[in-house]
Short mmCIF file of C-alpha atoms (C1' of nucleotides) in Angstrom, two decimals:
data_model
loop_
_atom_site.label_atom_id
_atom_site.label_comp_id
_atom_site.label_asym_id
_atom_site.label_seq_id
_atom_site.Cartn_x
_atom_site.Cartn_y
_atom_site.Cartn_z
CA UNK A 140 -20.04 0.72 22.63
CA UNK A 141 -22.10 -0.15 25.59
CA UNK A 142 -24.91 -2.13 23.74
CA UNK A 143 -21.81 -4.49 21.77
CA UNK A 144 -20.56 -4.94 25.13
CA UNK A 145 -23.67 -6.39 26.57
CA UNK A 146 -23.22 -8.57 24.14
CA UNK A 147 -20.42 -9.96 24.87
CA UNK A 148 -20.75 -10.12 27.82
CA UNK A 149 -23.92 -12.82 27.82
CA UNK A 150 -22.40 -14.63 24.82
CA UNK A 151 -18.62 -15.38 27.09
CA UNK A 152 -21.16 -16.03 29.98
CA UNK A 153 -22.59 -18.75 28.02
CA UNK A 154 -19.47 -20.14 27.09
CA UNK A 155 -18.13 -19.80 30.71
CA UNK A 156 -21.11 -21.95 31.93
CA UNK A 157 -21.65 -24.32 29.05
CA UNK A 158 -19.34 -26.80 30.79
CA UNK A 159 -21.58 -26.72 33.61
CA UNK A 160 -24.24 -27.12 31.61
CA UNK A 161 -23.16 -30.26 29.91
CA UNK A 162 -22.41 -28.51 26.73
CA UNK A 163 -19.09 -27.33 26.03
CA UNK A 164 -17.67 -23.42 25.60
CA UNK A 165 -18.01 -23.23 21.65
CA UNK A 166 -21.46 -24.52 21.96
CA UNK A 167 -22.66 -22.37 24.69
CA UNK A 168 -21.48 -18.92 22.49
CA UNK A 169 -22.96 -20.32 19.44
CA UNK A 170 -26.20 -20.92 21.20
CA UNK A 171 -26.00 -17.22 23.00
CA UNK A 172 -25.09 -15.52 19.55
CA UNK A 173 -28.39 -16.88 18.26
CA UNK A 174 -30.74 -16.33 21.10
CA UNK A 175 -29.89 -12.74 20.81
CA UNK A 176 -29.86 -12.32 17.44
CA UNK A 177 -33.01 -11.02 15.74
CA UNK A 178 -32.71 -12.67 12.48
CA UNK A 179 -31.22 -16.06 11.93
CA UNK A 180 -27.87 -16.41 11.38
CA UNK A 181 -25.64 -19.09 8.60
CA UNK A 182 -22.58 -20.75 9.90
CA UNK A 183 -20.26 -18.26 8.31
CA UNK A 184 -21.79 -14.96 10.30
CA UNK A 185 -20.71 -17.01 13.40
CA UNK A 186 -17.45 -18.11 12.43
CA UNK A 187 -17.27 -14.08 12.10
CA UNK A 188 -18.90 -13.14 15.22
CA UNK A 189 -17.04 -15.77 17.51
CA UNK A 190 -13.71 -16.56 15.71
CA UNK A 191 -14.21 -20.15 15.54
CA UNK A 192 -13.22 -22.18 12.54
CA UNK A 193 -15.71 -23.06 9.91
CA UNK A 194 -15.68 -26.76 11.18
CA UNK A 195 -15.82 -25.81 15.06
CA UNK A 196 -19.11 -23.60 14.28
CA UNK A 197 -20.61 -26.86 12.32
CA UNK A 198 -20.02 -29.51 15.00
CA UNK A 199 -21.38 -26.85 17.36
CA UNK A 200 -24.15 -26.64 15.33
CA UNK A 201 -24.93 -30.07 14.92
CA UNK A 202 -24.69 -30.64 18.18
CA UNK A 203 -27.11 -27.91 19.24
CA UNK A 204 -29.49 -29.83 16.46
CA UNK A 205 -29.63 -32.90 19.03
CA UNK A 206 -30.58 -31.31 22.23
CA UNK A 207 -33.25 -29.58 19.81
CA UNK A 208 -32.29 -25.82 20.51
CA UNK A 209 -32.03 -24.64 17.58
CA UNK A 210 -34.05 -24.35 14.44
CA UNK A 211 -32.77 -24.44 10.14
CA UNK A 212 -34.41 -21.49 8.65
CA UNK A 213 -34.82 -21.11 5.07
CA UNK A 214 -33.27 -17.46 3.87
CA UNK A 215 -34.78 -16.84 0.13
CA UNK A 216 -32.14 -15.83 -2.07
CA UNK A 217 -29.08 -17.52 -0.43
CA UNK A 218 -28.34 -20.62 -0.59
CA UNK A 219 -26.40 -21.36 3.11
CA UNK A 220 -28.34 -22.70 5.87
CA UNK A 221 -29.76 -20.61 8.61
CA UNK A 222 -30.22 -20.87 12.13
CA UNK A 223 -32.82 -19.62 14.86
CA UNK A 224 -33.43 -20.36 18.10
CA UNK A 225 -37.07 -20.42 19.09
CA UNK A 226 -38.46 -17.51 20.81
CA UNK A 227 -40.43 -18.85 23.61
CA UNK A 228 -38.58 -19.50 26.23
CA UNK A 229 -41.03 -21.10 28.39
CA UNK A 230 -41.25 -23.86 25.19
CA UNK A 231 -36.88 -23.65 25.34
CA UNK A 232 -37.23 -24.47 29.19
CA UNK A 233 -38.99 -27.87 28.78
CA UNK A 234 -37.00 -28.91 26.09
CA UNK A 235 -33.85 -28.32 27.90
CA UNK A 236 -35.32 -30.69 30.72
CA UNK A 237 -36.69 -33.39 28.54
CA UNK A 238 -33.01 -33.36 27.06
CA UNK A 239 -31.15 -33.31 29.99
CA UNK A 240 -33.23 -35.98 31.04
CA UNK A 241 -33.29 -37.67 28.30
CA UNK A 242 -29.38 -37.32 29.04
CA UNK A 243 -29.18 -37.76 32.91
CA UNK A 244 -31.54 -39.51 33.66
CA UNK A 245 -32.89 -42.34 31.60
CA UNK A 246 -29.28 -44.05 31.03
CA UNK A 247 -29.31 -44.76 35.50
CA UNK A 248 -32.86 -45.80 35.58
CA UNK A 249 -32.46 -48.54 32.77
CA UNK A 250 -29.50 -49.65 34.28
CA UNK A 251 -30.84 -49.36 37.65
CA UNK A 252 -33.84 -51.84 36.60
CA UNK A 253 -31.31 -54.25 34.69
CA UNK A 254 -29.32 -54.02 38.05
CA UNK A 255 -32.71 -54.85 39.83
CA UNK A 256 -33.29 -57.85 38.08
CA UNK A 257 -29.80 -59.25 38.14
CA UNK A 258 -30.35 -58.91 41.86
CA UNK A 259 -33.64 -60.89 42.20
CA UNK A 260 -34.25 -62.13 45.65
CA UNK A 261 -31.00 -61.40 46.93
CA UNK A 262 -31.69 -59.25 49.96
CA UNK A 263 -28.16 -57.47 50.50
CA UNK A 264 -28.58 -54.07 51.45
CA UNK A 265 -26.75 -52.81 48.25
CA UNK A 266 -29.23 -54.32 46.27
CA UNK A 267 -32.30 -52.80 48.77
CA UNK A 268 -30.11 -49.41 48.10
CA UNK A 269 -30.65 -50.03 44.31
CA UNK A 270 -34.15 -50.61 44.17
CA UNK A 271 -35.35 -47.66 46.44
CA UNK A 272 -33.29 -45.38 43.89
CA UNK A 273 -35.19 -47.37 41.04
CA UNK A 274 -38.52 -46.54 42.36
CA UNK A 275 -37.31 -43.21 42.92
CA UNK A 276 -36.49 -42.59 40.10
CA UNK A 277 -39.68 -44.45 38.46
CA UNK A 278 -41.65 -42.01 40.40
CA UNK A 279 -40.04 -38.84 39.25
CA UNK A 280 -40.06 -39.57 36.35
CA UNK A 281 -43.83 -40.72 36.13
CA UNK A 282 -44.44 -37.50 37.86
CA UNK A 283 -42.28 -36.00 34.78
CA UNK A 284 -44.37 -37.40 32.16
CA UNK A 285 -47.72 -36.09 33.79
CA UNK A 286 -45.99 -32.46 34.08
CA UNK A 287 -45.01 -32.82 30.17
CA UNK A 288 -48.67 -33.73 29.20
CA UNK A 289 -50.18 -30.00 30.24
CA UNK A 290 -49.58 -27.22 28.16
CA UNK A 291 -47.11 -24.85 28.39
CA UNK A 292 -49.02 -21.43 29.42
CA UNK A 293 -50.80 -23.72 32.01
CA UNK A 294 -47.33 -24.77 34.16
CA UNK A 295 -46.82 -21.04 33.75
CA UNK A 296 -49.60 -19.93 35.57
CA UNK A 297 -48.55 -22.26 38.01
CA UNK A 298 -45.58 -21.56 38.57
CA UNK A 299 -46.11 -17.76 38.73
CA UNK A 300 -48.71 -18.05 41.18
CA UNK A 301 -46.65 -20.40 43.40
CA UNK A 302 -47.76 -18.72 46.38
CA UNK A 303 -51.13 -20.03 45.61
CA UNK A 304 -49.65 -23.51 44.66
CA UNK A 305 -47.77 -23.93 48.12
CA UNK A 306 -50.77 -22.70 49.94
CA UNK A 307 -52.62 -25.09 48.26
CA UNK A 308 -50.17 -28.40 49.44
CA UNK A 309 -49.58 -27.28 52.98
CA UNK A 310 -53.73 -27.86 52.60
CA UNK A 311 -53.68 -31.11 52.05
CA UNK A 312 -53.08 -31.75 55.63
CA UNK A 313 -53.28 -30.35 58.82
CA UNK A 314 -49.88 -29.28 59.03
CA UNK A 315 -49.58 -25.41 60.38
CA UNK A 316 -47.28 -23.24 57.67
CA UNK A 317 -43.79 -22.74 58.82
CA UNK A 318 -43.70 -19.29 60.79
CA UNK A 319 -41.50 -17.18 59.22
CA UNK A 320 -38.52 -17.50 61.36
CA UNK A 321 -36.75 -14.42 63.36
CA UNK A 322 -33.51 -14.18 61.84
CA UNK A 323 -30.33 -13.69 63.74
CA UNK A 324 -28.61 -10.45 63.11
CA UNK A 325 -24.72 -12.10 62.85
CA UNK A 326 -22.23 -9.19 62.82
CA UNK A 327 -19.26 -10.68 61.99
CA UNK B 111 -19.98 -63.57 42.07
CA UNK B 112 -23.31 -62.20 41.00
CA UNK B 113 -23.28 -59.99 43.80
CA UNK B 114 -19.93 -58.58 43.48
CA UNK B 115 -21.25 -57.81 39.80
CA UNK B 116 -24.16 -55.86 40.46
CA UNK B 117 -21.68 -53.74 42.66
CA UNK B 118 -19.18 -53.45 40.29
CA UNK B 119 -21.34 -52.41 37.36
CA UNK B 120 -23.37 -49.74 39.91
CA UNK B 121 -20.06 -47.85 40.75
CA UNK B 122 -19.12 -48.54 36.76
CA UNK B 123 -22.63 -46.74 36.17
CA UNK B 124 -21.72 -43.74 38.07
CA UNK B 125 -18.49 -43.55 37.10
CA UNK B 126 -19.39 -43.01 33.11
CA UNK B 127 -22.74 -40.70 34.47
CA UNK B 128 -20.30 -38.35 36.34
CA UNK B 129 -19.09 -36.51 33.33
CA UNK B 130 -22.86 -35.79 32.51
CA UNK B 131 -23.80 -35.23 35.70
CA UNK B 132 -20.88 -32.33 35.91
CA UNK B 133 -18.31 -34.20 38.59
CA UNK B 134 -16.11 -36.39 37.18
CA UNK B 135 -15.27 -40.56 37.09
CA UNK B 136 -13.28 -40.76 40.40
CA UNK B 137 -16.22 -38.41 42.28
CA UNK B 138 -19.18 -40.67 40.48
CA UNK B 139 -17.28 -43.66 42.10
CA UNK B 140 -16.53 -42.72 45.11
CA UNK B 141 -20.18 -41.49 45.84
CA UNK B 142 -21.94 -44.90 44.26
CA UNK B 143 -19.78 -47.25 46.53
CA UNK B 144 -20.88 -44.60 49.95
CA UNK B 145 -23.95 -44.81 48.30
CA UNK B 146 -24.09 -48.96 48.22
CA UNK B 147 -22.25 -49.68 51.44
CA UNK B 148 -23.63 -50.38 54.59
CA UNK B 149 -20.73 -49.34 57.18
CA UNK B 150 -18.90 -46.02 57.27
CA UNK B 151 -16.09 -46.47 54.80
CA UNK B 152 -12.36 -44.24 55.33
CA UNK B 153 -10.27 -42.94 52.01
CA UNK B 154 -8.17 -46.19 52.66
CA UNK B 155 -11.13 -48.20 52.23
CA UNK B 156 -12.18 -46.61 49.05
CA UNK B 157 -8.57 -46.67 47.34
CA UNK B 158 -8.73 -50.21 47.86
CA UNK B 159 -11.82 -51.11 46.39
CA UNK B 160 -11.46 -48.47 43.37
CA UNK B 161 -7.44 -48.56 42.82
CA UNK B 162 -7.34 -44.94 42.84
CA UNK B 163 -4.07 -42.82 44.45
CA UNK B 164 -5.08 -41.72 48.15
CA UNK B 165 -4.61 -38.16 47.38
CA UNK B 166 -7.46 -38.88 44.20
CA UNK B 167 -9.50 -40.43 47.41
CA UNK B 168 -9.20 -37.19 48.94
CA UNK B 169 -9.79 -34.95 46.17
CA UNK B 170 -12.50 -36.46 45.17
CA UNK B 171 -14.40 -36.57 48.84
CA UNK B 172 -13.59 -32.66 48.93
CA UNK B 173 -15.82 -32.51 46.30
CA UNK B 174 -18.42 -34.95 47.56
CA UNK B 175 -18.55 -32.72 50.71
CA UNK B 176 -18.90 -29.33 48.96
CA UNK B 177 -22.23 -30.71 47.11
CA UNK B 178 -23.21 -31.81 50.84
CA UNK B 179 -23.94 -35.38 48.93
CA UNK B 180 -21.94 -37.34 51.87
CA UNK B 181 -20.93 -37.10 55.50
CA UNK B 182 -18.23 -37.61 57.98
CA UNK B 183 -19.07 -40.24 60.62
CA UNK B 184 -16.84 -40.67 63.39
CA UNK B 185 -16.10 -44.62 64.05
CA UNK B 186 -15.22 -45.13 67.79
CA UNK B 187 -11.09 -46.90 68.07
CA UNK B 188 -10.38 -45.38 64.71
CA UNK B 189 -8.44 -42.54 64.60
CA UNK B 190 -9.35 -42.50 60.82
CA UNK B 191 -11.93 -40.82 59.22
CA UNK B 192 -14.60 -42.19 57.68
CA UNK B 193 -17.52 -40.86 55.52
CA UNK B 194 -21.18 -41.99 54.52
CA UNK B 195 -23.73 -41.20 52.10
CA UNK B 196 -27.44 -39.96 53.99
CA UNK B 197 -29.97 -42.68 54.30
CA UNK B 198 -32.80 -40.77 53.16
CA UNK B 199 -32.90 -40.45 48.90
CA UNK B 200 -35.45 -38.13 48.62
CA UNK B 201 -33.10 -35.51 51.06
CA UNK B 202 -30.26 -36.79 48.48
CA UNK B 203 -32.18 -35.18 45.74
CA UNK B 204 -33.34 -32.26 47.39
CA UNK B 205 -30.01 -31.54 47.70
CA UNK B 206 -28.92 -32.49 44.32
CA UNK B 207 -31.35 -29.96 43.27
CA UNK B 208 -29.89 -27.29 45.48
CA UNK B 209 -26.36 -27.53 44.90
CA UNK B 210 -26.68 -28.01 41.09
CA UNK B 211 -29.09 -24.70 40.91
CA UNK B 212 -26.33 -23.06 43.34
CA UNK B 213 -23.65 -24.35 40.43
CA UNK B 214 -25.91 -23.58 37.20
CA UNK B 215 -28.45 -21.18 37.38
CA UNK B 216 -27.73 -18.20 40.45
CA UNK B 217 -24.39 -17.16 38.88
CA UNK B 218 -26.38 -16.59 35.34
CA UNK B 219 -29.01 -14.78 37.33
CA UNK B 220 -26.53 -12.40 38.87
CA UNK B 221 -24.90 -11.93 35.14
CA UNK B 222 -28.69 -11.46 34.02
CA UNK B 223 -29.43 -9.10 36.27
CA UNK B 224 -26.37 -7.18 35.34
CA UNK B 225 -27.22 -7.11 32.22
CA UNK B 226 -30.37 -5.71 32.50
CA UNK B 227 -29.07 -2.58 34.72
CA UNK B 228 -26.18 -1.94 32.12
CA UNK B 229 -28.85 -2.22 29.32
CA UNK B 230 -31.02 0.26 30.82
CA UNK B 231 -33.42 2.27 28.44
CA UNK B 232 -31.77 0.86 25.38
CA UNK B 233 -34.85 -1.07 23.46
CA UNK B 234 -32.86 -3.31 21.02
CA UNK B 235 -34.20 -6.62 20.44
CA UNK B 236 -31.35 -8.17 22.47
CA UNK B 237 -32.14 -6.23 25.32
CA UNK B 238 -35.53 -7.64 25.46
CA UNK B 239 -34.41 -11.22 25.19
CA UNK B 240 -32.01 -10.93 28.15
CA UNK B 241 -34.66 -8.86 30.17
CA UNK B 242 -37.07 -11.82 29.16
CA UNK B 243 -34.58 -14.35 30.35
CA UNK B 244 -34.15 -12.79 33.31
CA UNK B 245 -37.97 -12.50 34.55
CA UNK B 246 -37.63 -15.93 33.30
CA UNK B 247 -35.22 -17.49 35.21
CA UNK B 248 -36.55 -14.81 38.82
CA UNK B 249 -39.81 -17.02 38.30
CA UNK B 250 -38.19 -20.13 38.37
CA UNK B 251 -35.99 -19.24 41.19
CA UNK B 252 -38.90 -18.15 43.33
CA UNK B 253 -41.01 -20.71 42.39
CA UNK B 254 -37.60 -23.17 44.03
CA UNK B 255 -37.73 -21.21 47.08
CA UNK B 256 -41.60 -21.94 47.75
CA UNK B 257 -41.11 -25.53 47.26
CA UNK B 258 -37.70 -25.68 48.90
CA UNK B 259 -40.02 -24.48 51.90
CA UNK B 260 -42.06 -27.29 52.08
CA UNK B 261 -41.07 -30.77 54.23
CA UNK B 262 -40.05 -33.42 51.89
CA UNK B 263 -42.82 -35.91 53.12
CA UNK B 264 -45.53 -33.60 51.59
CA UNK B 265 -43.44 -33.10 48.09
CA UNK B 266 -43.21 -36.63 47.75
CA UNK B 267 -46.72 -37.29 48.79
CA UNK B 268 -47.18 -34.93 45.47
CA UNK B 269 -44.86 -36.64 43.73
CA UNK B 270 -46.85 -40.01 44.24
CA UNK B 271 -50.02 -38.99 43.81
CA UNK B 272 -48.79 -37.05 40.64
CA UNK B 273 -52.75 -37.40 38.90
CA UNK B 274 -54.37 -36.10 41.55
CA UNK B 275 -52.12 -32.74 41.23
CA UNK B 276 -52.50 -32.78 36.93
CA UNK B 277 -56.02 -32.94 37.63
CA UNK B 278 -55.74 -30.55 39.63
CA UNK B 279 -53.85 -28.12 37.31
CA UNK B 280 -56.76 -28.48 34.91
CA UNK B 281 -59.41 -27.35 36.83
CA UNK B 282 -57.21 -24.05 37.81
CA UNK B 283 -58.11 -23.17 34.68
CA UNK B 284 -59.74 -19.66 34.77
CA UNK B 285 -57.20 -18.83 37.27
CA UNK B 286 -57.06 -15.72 38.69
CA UNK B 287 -54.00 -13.62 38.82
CA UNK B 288 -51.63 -13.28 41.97
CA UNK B 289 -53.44 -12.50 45.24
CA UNK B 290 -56.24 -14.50 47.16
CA UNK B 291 -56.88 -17.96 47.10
CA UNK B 292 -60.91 -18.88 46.49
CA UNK B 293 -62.03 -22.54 46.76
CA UNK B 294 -61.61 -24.24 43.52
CA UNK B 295 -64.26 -25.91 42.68
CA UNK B 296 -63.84 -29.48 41.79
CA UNK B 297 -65.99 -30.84 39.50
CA UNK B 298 -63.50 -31.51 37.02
"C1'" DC C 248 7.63 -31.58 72.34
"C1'" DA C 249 8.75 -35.83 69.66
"C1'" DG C 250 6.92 -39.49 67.23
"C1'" DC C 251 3.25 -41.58 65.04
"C1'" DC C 252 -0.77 -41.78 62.09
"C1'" DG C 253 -3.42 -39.99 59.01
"C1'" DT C 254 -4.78 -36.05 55.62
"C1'" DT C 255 -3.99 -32.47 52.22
"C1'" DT C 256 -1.42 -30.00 48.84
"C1'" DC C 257 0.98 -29.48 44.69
"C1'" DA C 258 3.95 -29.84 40.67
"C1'" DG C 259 4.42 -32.77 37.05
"C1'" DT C 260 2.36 -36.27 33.99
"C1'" DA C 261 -1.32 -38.72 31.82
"C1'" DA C 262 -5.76 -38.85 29.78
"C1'" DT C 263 -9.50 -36.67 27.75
"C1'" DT C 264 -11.80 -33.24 25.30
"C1'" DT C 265 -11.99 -29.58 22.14
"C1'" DC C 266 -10.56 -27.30 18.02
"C1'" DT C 267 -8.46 -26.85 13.45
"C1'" DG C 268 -7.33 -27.20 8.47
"C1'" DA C 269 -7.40 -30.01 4.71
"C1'" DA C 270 -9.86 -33.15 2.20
"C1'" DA C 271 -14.15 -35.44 1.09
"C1'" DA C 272 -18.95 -35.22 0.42
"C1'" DT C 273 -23.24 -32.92 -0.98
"C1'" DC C 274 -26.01 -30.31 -3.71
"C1'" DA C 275 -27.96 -26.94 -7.04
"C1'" DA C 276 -27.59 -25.06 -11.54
"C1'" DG C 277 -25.95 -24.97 -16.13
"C1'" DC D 134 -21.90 -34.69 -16.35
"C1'" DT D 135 -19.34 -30.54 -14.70
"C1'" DT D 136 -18.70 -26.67 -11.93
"C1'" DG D 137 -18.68 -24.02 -8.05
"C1'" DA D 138 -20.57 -23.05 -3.67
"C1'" DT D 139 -21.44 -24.96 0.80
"C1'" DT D 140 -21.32 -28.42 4.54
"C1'" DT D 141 -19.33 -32.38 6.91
"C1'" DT D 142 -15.77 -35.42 8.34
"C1'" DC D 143 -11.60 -36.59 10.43
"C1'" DA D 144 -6.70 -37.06 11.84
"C1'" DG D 145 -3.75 -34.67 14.41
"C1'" DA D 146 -2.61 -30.33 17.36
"C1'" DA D 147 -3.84 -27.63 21.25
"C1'" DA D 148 -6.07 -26.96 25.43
"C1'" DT D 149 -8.14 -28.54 29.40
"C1'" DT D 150 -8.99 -31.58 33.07
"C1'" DA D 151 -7.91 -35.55 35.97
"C1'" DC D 152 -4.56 -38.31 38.47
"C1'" DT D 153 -0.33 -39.49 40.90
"C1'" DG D 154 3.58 -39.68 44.22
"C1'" DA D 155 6.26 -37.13 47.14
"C1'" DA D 156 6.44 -33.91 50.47
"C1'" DA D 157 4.28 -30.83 53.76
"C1'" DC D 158 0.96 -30.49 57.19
"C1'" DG D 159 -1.90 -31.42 61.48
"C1'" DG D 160 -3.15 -33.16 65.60
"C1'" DC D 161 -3.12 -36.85 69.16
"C1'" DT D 162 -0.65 -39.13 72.79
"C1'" DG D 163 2.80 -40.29 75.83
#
DNA sequence: CAGCCGTTTCAGTAATTTCTGAAAATCAAG
DNA sequence: CTTGATTTTCAGAAATTACTGAAACGGCTG
């Protein structure tokens, strides 16, 4: 059936990319099973759905717990544990950034400032390398932590009306907006 | 030597980060000692100061190439070649940026979008949530491809003055959708 | 076009990561 | 405390990914 297909379809995508994502296949699956899924779901309904082993399902699920993706549910009247994953996705977006950078990110920039220390006065160019990434870094992520202060439906608005946004920058200075440039019909 | 530390524990750094950062230990090397040296270095260079195989050395600049995160530099009575990472950090994450959305977000667009075709009419709760990831995920990418259009001195001019811009975002408030810009009045 | 110098490919091996089943732990109810 | 239902842990098996050395390739230069 078309509709099972679809299905499918999203939840193997997932698992395809989850190794891109940082997460691995069984993870990915059990993550697209639930954001689908219009009621939340106990370990052994996904050990159904996916085919993976009771203990595969609660690693999975465990791990999914730590990135915060995925929410225990009471059911009344059974006793297993449910799952949900939350429905806004806008809310799902951020958290997947803080956690990646949470992941990515804060690991370099303490040991880029440990590094920086270490380094004190020594003017090699490897160490000049290191700081300019540490103060790159310190200013991303400052910018990070003003972005994470707004509310959601606010970046929203923002970023739908980007138009207005990059109209907006290209103001703060007298620069002329890029024209938009004749493309080159290429008949290869 | 202290210096020869600092070094060492830099490329160490990258090395573990790789896995997270979706390349692997050898590419995470490779990059951080381009990244800290101050000469052109060729794969004979870099086998030496990492002890990995030659044809690893290759590999693993392959790689470095496809993300566009380093570049060949001819050296003049050296047949060799030789490779460096680009000065400029901020264009290093710019690109970053581009190649990982390239690696982890457009092919889950395209599967999105197929999706949605295939799901066509059908009104089942799962249908919504990959329609809803989809207009998701076409804001985002739109939303890249306004910013992508700006020069990289005026993003990190943002960047840096990141409380200007929240401030900013709070007296948008009232916002009016899509369409013309009026004069936002800044009394906030 | 032969010889040299350097690069890439590739099949096999090594290392790492993921997955499983069995056993241990947890917990609610009697 | 005991029972039975459920979840977690963990050692080893399976699968995947990374690495190596040998051989093939490429392209100058005389």
């Amino acid at each position: 059936m078309q509709q099972e297909h679809i299905q499918k379809e999203f939840i193997w995508h997932f698992g395809e990319m989850g190794s891109r994502w940082g997460i691995n296949r069984t993870v990915g699956q059990i993550y697209a099973l639930l954001f689908l899924s219009h009621k939340p779901l106990c370990a052994d309904d996904m050990c159904d759905a996916l085919g993976f082993s009771r203990s595969n399902v609660s690693m999975g699920l465990k791990e999914l717990q730590s990135w915060n993706l995925v929410r225990r549910r009471e059911i009344e009247r059974d006793r297993r544990e449910h799952f949900e994953a939350p429905e806004d996705l806008w809310k799902i977006v951020r958290t997947l950034i803080a956690e990646r950078k949470k992941r990515e990110i804060d690991p370099t920039l303490s040991k880029l400032r440990e590094l920086s220390l270490e380094a004190d006065g020594n003017d090699t160019h490897a160490n000049r390398r290191i700081s300019e990434l540490r103060d790159l870094i310190e200013s991303l992520t400052q910018f990070y932590d003003k972005m994470e202060r707004i509310e959601t439906e606010r970046l929203v608005e923002l970023i739908k009306a980007g138009s207005k946004f990059s109209k907006l920058i290209s103001a703060t200075d007298k620069i002329i907006p890029l024209s938009r440039t004749r493309r080159n019909r290429k008949e290869n």
